[in-house]
Amino acid sequence: LPRFWNRTSSAFHLVGFAPPLFPRYCHVRVPEGLLKDLLPGPVTLVMERSEELNKDLNPFTPLVGIRIPDHAFMQDLAQVFGGPLALTTANLSSQSSSLNVEEFQDLWPHLSLIIDGGPIGDGQSPECRLGSTVVDLSVPGKFGIIRPGCALESTSAILQEYGLLPSHGSCL
């Protein structure tokens, strides 16, 4: 994996595996039903990493982002590899999300591999560019919104249906 971004936050996300496998890679402190209600979808769940997860991924934080996109290509790719993929975003921090490979062409020289699985979203709605809603679930009984993203309202409603409370400092 390239070290192009040099981020100290949770830059790498595990993508494309089923909720029953989560305990292998992170400490799950929410009901499995909640995971199934949110995933697959436009949500990244941040949880405490497990001891089994490679320490070279996110070396400066005990947390890891978990994402199961509702995109058949990514799910198929993870299935072919037999487990989650460790990925980072295809844009620099604070820039809008890329929806196709041509939009991050300036980064290509820094990447080891580019796989074009087709466009993401409909490409027309501005919400597509907001990226996934990123939720911190590392504190039992609470949730924190790290990035509002494109699914804030529906995600917050589901979290609250399961009795989770917004944590102090959450952007809700």
C-alpha positions as a LaTeX table, in Angstrom:
\begin{tabular}{lrrr}
\hline
Residue & $x$ (\AA) & $y$ (\AA) & $z$ (\AA) \\
\hline
Leu1 & 0.00 & 0.00 & 0.00 \\
Pro2 & 1.40 & 3.39 & $-0.91$ \\
Arg3 & 2.28 & 5.87 & 1.86 \\
Phe4 & 1.23 & 8.85 & $-0.26$ \\
Trp5 & $-1.20$ & 10.46 & 2.14 \\
Asn6 & 0.92 & 10.31 & 5.34 \\
Arg7 & $-2.20$ & 10.73 & 7.44 \\
Thr8 & $-2.17$ & 10.14 & 11.18 \\
Ser9 & $-5.93$ & 9.60 & 11.39 \\
Ser10 & $-7.78$ & 6.44 & 10.39 \\
Ala11 & $-6.69$ & 6.67 & 6.76 \\
Phe12 & $-7.15$ & 3.02 & 5.89 \\
His13 & $-10.56$ & 1.40 & 5.86 \\
Leu14 & $-11.43$ & $-2.27$ & 5.64 \\
Val15 & $-13.90$ & $-2.73$ & 2.81 \\
Gly16 & $-16.24$ & $-5.46$ & 1.69 \\
Phe17 & $-16.86$ & $-8.16$ & 4.27 \\
Ala18 & $-19.92$ & $-9.39$ & 6.15 \\
Pro19 & $-20.85$ & $-8.21$ & 9.68 \\
Pro20 & $-20.33$ & $-11.70$ & 11.20 \\
Leu21 & $-16.60$ & $-11.31$ & 10.39 \\
Phe22 & $-16.29$ & $-7.91$ & 12.10 \\
Pro23 & $-15.03$ & $-9.32$ & 15.46 \\
Arg24 & $-11.98$ & $-10.67$ & 13.65 \\
Tyr25 & $-10.89$ & $-7.13$ & 12.74 \\
Cys26 & $-12.53$ & $-4.85$ & 15.30 \\
His27 & $-14.25$ & $-4.82$ & 18.69 \\
Val28 & $-17.99$ & $-4.68$ & 18.00 \\
Arg29 & $-19.97$ & $-2.92$ & 20.73 \\
Val30 & $-23.30$ & $-2.64$ & 18.93 \\
Pro31 & $-25.98$ & $-5.21$ & 18.03 \\
Glu32 & $-25.42$ & $-7.16$ & 14.82 \\
Gly33 & $-28.86$ & $-5.99$ & 13.68 \\
Leu34 & $-27.59$ & $-2.40$ & 13.67 \\
Leu35 & $-24.71$ & $-3.39$ & 11.41 \\
Lys36 & $-27.11$ & $-5.16$ & 9.06 \\
Asp37 & $-29.41$ & $-2.12$ & 8.98 \\
Leu38 & $-26.56$ & 0.23 & 8.03 \\
Leu39 & $-24.53$ & $-2.01$ & 5.73 \\
Pro40 & $-24.11$ & $-2.33$ & 2.85 \\
Gly41 & $-24.56$ & 1.36 & 2.30 \\
Pro42 & $-22.94$ & 4.80 & 2.26 \\
Val43 & $-21.67$ & 4.53 & 5.85 \\
Thr44 & $-18.22$ & 4.00 & 7.36 \\
Leu45 & $-18.25$ & 2.65 & 10.92 \\
Val46 & $-15.22$ & 3.45 & 13.06 \\
Met47 & $-14.49$ & 0.92 & 15.79 \\
Glu48 & $-11.61$ & $-0.13$ & 17.97 \\
Arg49 & $-9.28$ & $-2.39$ & 16.00 \\
Ser50 & $-8.74$ & $-5.99$ & 17.07 \\
Glu51 & $-5.36$ & $-7.41$ & 17.97 \\
Glu52 & $-5.48$ & $-9.56$ & 14.83 \\
Leu53 & $-5.51$ & $-6.56$ & 12.49 \\
Asn54 & $-2.11$ & $-5.73$ & 11.02 \\
Lys55 & $-0.49$ & $-2.98$ & 13.11 \\
Asp56 & 0.87 & $-1.29$ & 9.97 \\
Leu57 & $-2.67$ & $-0.23$ & 9.08 \\
Asn58 & $-3.48$ & 2.97 & 10.96 \\
Pro59 & $-0.37$ & 2.81 & 13.15 \\
Phe60 & $-1.19$ & 6.05 & 14.98 \\
Thr61 & $-4.69$ & 5.17 & 16.17 \\
Pro62 & $-6.41$ & 2.22 & 17.85 \\
Leu63 & $-9.38$ & 2.70 & 15.50 \\
Val64 & $-10.25$ & 1.39 & 12.05 \\
Gly65 & $-13.00$ & 2.32 & 9.60 \\
Ile66 & $-15.26$ & $-0.46$ & 8.33 \\
Arg67 & $-17.13$ & 0.06 & 5.06 \\
Ile68 & $-19.34$ & $-2.21$ & 2.95 \\
Pro69 & $-20.36$ & $-0.18$ & $-0.09$ \\
Asp70 & $-23.56$ & $-1.00$ & $-1.90$ \\
His71 & $-21.52$ & $-1.48$ & $-5.06$ \\
Ala72 & $-21.46$ & $-4.95$ & $-6.61$ \\
Phe73 & $-17.95$ & $-4.54$ & $-8.04$ \\
Met74 & $-16.38$ & $-3.84$ & $-4.62$ \\
Gln75 & $-18.27$ & $-6.69$ & $-2.97$ \\
Asp76 & $-17.19$ & $-9.06$ & $-5.76$ \\
Leu77 & $-13.58$ & $-7.89$ & $-5.49$ \\
Ala78 & $-13.51$ & $-8.55$ & $-1.74$ \\
Gln79 & $-15.04$ & $-11.97$ & $-2.30$ \\
Val80 & $-12.40$ & $-12.85$ & $-4.92$ \\
Phe81 & $-9.64$ & $-11.89$ & $-2.46$ \\
Gly82 & $-11.36$ & $-13.85$ & 0.31 \\
Gly83 & $-11.63$ & $-11.05$ & 2.84 \\
Pro84 & $-11.63$ & $-7.34$ & 3.44 \\
Leu85 & $-9.55$ & $-4.94$ & 1.40 \\
Ala86 & $-7.43$ & $-2.30$ & 3.14 \\
Leu87 & $-8.05$ & 0.90 & 1.20 \\
Thr88 & $-7.76$ & 4.63 & 1.49 \\
Thr89 & $-9.84$ & 7.21 & $-0.34$ \\
Ala90 & $-9.09$ & 8.31 & $-3.90$ \\
Asn91 & $-8.93$ & 11.97 & $-2.99$ \\
Leu92 & $-6.97$ & 14.21 & $-0.68$ \\
Ser93 & $-8.46$ & 15.10 & 2.68 \\
Ser94 & $-11.13$ & 17.84 & 2.56 \\
Gln95 & $-11.62$ & 17.46 & $-1.21$ \\
Ser96 & $-14.91$ & 16.21 & $-2.60$ \\
Ser97 & $-15.18$ & 12.51 & $-3.36$ \\
Ser98 & $-14.14$ & 11.15 & $-6.72$ \\
Leu99 & $-16.92$ & 9.38 & $-8.60$ \\
Asn100 & $-14.79$ & 7.87 & $-11.38$ \\
Val101 & $-11.11$ & 7.12 & $-11.93$ \\
Glu102 & $-10.51$ & 10.06 & $-14.27$ \\
Glu103 & $-11.29$ & 12.50 & $-11.45$ \\
Phe104 & $-8.17$ & 11.57 & $-9.48$ \\
Gln105 & $-5.84$ & 11.26 & $-12.46$ \\
Asp106 & $-3.33$ & 13.61 & $-10.79$ \\
Leu107 & $-2.74$ & 10.95 & $-8.10$ \\
Trp108 & $-2.12$ & 8.06 & $-10.52$ \\
Pro109 & 1.69 & 8.42 & $-10.55$ \\
His110 & 1.69 & 7.83 & $-6.77$ \\
Leu111 & $-0.43$ & 4.67 & $-6.86$ \\
Ser112 & 0.65 & 1.06 & $-7.30$ \\
Leu113 & $-2.65$ & $-0.10$ & $-8.78$ \\
Ile114 & $-5.83$ & 1.44 & $-10.16$ \\
Ile115 & $-8.90$ & $-0.70$ & $-10.80$ \\
Asp116 & $-11.80$ & 0.89 & $-12.63$ \\
Gly117 & $-15.03$ & $-0.63$ & $-11.34$ \\
Gly118 & $-17.19$ & 1.96 & $-13.03$ \\
Pro119 & $-18.71$ & 5.17 & $-11.73$ \\
Ile120 & $-19.98$ & 5.54 & $-8.18$ \\
Gly121 & $-23.51$ & 6.82 & $-7.65$ \\
Asp122 & $-25.54$ & 8.58 & $-10.28$ \\
Gly123 & $-22.91$ & 11.29 & $-10.76$ \\
Gln124 & $-25.61$ & 13.95 & $-10.96$ \\
Ser125 & $-26.65$ & 14.59 & $-7.36$ \\
Pro126 & $-24.32$ & 16.73 & $-5.23$ \\
Glu127 & $-24.83$ & 14.30 & $-2.32$ \\
Cys128 & $-22.73$ & 11.71 & $-4.18$ \\
Arg129 & $-19.67$ & 13.92 & $-3.68$ \\
Leu130 & $-20.11$ & 14.13 & 0.10 \\
Gly131 & $-18.65$ & 10.67 & 0.62 \\
Ser132 & $-19.84$ & 8.17 & 3.17 \\
Thr133 & $-21.24$ & 9.20 & 6.52 \\
Val134 & $-18.49$ & 8.33 & 9.03 \\
Val135 & $-19.67$ & 7.24 & 12.48 \\
Asp136 & $-17.51$ & 6.57 & 15.55 \\
Leu137 & $-18.91$ & 3.55 & 17.42 \\
Ser138 & $-15.88$ & 3.01 & 19.66 \\
Val139 & $-17.67$ & 4.19 & 22.84 \\
Pro140 & $-20.35$ & 1.76 & 24.09 \\
Gly141 & $-23.88$ & 3.19 & 23.94 \\
Lys142 & $-22.83$ & 6.29 & 22.02 \\
Phe143 & $-22.10$ & 7.42 & 18.51 \\
Gly144 & $-20.14$ & 10.33 & 17.13 \\
Ile145 & $-20.47$ & 11.74 & 13.65 \\
Ile146 & $-16.96$ & 12.23 & 12.26 \\
Arg147 & $-18.16$ & 13.26 & 8.81 \\
Pro148 & $-21.81$ & 14.00 & 7.94 \\
Gly149 & $-21.46$ & 12.59 & 4.44 \\
Cys150 & $-24.35$ & 11.68 & 2.19 \\
Ala151 & $-26.47$ & 9.62 & 4.62 \\
Leu152 & $-26.48$ & 11.60 & 7.87 \\
Glu153 & $-30.22$ & 11.72 & 8.54 \\
Ser154 & $-31.00$ & 8.07 & 7.81 \\
Thr155 & $-27.88$ & 6.86 & 9.65 \\
Ser156 & $-28.61$ & 8.96 & 12.75 \\
Ala157 & $-32.20$ & 7.71 & 12.82 \\
Ile158 & $-31.08$ & 4.06 & 12.71 \\
Leu159 & $-28.46$ & 4.61 & 15.43 \\
Gln160 & $-31.05$ & 6.21 & 17.69 \\
Glu161 & $-33.57$ & 3.41 & 16.98 \\
Tyr162 & $-31.02$ & 1.09 & 18.58 \\
Gly163 & $-30.78$ & 3.33 & 21.65 \\
Leu164 & $-27.40$ & 4.90 & 20.91 \\
Leu165 & $-26.95$ & 8.48 & 22.05 \\
Pro166 & $-24.97$ & 11.20 & 20.29 \\
Ser167 & $-21.63$ & 11.67 & 22.04 \\
His168 & $-20.42$ & 15.04 & 23.24 \\
Gly169 & $-18.77$ & 16.85 & 20.38 \\
Ser170 & $-20.73$ & 14.99 & 17.72 \\
Cys171 & $-21.75$ & 17.27 & 14.88 \\
Leu172 & $-25.46$ & 16.49 & 15.46 \\
\hline
\end{tabular}
